[in-house]
Coordinates of N, CA, C and O in Angstrom, one line a residue:
X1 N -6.7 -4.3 -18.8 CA -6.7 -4.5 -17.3 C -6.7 -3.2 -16.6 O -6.3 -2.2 -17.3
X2 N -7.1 -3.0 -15.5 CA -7.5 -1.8 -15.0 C -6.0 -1.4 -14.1 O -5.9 -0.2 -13.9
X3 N -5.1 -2.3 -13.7 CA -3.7 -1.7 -13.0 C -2.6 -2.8 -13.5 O -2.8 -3.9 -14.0
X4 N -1.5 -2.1 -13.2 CA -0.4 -3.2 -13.4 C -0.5 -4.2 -12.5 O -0.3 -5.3 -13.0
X5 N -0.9 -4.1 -10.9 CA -1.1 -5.1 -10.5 C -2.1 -6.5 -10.5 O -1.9 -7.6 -10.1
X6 N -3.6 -5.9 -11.4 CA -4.2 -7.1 -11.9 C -3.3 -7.6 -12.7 O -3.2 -8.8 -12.2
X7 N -2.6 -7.5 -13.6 CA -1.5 -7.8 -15.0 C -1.0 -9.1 -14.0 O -1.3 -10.3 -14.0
X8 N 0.1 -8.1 -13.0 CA 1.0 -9.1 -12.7 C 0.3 -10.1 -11.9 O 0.8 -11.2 -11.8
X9 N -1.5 -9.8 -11.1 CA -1.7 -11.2 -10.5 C -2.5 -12.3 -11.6 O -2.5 -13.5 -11.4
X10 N -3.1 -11.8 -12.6 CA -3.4 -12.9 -13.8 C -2.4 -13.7 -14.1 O -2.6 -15.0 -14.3
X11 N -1.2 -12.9 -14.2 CA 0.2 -13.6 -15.3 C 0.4 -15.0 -13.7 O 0.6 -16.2 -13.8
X12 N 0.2 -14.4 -12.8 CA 0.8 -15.1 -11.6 C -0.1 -16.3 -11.2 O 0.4 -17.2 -10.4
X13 N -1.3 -16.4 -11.6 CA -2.4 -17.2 -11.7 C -2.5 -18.2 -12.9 O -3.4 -19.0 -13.1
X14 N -1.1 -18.1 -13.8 CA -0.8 -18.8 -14.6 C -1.6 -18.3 -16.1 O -1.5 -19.0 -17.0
X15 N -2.4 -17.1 -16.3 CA -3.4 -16.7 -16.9 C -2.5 -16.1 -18.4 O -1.5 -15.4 -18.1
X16 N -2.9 -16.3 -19.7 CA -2.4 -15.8 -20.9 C -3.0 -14.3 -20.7 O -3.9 -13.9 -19.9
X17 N -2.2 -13.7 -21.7 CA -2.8 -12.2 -21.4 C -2.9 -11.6 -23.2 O -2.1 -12.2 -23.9
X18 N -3.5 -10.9 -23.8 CA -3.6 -10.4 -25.0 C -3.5 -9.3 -25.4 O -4.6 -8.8 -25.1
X19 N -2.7 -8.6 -26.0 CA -2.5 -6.9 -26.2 C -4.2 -6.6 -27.1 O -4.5 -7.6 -27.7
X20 N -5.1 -5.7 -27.1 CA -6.1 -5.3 -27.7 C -5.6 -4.6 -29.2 O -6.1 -4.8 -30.3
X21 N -4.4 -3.8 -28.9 CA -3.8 -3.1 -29.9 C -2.9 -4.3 -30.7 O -3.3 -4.5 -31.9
X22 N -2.3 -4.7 -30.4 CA -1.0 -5.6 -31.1 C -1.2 -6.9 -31.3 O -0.4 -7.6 -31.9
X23 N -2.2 -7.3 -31.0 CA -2.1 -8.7 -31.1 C -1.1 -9.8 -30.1 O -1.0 -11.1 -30.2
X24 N -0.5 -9.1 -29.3 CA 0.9 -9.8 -28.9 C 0.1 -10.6 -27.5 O -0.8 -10.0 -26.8
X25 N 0.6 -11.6 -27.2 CA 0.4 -12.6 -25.9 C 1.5 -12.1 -25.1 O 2.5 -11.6 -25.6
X26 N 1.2 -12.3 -24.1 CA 2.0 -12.5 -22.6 C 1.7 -13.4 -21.6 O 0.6 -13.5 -21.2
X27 N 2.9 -14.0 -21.4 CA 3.0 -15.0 -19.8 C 4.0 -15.2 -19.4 O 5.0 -15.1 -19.9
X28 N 3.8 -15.7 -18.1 CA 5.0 -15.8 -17.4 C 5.4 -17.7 -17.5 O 4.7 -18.7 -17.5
X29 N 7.1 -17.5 -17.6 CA 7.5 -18.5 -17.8 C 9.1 -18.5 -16.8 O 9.9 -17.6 -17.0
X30 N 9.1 -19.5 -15.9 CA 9.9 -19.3 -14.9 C 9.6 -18.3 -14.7 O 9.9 -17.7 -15.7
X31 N 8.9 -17.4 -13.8 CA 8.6 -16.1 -13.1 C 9.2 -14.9 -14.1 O 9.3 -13.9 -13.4
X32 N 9.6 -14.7 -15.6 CA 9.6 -14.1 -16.7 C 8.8 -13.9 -17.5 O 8.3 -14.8 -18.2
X33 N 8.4 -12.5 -17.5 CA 7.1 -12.5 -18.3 C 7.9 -12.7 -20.5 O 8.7 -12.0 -21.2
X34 N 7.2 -13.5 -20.7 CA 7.4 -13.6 -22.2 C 6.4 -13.9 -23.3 O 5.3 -14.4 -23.1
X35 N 7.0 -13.5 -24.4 CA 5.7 -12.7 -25.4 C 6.0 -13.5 -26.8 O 7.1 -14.1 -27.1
X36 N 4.6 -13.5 -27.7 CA 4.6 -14.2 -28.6 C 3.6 -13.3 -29.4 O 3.0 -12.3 -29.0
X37 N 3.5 -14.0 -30.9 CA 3.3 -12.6 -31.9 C 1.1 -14.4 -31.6 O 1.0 -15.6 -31.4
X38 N 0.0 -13.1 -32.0 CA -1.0 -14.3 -32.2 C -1.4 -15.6 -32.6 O -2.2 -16.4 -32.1
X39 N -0.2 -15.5 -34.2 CA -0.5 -16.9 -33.9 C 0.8 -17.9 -33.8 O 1.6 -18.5 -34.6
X40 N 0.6 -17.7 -32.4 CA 2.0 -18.9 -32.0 C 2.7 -18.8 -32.0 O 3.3 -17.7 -32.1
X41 N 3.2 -19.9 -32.1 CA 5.2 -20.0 -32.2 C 5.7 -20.0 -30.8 O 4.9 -20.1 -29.9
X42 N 6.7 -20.0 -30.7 CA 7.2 -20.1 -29.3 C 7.6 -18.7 -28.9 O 8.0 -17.8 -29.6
X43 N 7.3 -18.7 -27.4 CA 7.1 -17.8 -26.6 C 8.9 -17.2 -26.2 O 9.7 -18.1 -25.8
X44 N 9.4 -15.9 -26.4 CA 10.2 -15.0 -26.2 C 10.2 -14.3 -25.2 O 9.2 -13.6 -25.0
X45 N 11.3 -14.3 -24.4 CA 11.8 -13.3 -23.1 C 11.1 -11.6 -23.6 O 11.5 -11.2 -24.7
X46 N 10.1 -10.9 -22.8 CA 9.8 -10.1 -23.1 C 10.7 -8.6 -22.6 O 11.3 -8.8 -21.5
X47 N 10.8 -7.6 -23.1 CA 11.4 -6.8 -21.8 C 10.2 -5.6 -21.5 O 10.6 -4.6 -20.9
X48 N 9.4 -5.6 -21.8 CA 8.0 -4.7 -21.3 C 8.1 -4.5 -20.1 O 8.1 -5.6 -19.4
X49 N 8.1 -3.4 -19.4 CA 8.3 -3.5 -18.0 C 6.8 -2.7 -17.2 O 6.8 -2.3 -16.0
X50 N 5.6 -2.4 -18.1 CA 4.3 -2.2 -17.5 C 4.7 -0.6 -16.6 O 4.3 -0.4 -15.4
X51 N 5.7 0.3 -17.4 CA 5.8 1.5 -16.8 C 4.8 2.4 -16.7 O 4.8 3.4 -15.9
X52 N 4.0 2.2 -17.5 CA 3.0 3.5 -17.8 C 1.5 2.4 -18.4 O 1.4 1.3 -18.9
X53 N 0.6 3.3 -18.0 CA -1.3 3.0 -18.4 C -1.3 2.6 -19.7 O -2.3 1.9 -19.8
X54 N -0.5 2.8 -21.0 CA -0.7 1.9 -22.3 C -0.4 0.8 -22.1 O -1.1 -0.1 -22.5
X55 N 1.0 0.6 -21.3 CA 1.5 -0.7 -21.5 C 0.1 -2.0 -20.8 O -0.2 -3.1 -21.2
X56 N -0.5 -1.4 -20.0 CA -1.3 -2.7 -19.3 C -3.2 -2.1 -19.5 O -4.1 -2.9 -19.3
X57 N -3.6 -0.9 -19.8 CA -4.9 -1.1 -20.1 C -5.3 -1.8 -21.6 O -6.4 -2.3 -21.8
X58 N -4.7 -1.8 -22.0 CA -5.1 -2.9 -23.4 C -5.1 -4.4 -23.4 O -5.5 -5.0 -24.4
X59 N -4.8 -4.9 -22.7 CA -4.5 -5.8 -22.0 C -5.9 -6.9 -21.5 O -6.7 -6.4 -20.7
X60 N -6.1 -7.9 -21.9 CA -7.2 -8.8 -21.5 C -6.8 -10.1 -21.5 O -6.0 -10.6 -22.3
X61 N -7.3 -10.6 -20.6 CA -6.8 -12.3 -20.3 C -7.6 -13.5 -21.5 O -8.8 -13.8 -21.6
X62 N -6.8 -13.8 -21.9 CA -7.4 -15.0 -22.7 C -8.0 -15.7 -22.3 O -7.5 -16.5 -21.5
X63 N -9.6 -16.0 -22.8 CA -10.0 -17.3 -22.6 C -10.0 -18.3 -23.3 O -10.6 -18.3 -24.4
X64 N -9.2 -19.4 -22.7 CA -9.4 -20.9 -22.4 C -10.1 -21.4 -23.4 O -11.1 -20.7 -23.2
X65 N -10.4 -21.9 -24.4 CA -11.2 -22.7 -25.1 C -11.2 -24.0 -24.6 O -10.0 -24.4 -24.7
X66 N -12.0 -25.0 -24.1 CA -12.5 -26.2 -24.0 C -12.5 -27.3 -25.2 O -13.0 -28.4 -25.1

């Protein structure tokens, strides 16, 4: 993603997010962003706080499968 603030308006648009490097998912649940390893399982309070340009340029919104 190109800033922390696309991050935070995807996650806020209800949108999954995917680390490029890690594999790791992000979303917000009750207005908490929380994280899960690719495949699945249930989603964990994250404490990532999108301080610095690694944390959020790796970063791409999942698409949706139909």
């Amino acid at each position: 993603m190109q800033s922390k603030e696309a991050v935070f308006e995807a996650l806020k648009e209800g949108k999954k997010l995917i680390s490029s490097i890690t594999g790791l998912q992000y979303t917000l649940i009750n207005n908490i962003l929380h994280i899960r390893n690719s495949e699945g399982g249930e989603w964990n309070q994250s404490d990532l706080g999108f301080h610095n340009p690694p944390s959020w340029l790796n970063l791409k919104i999942i698409e949706e499968k139909l």
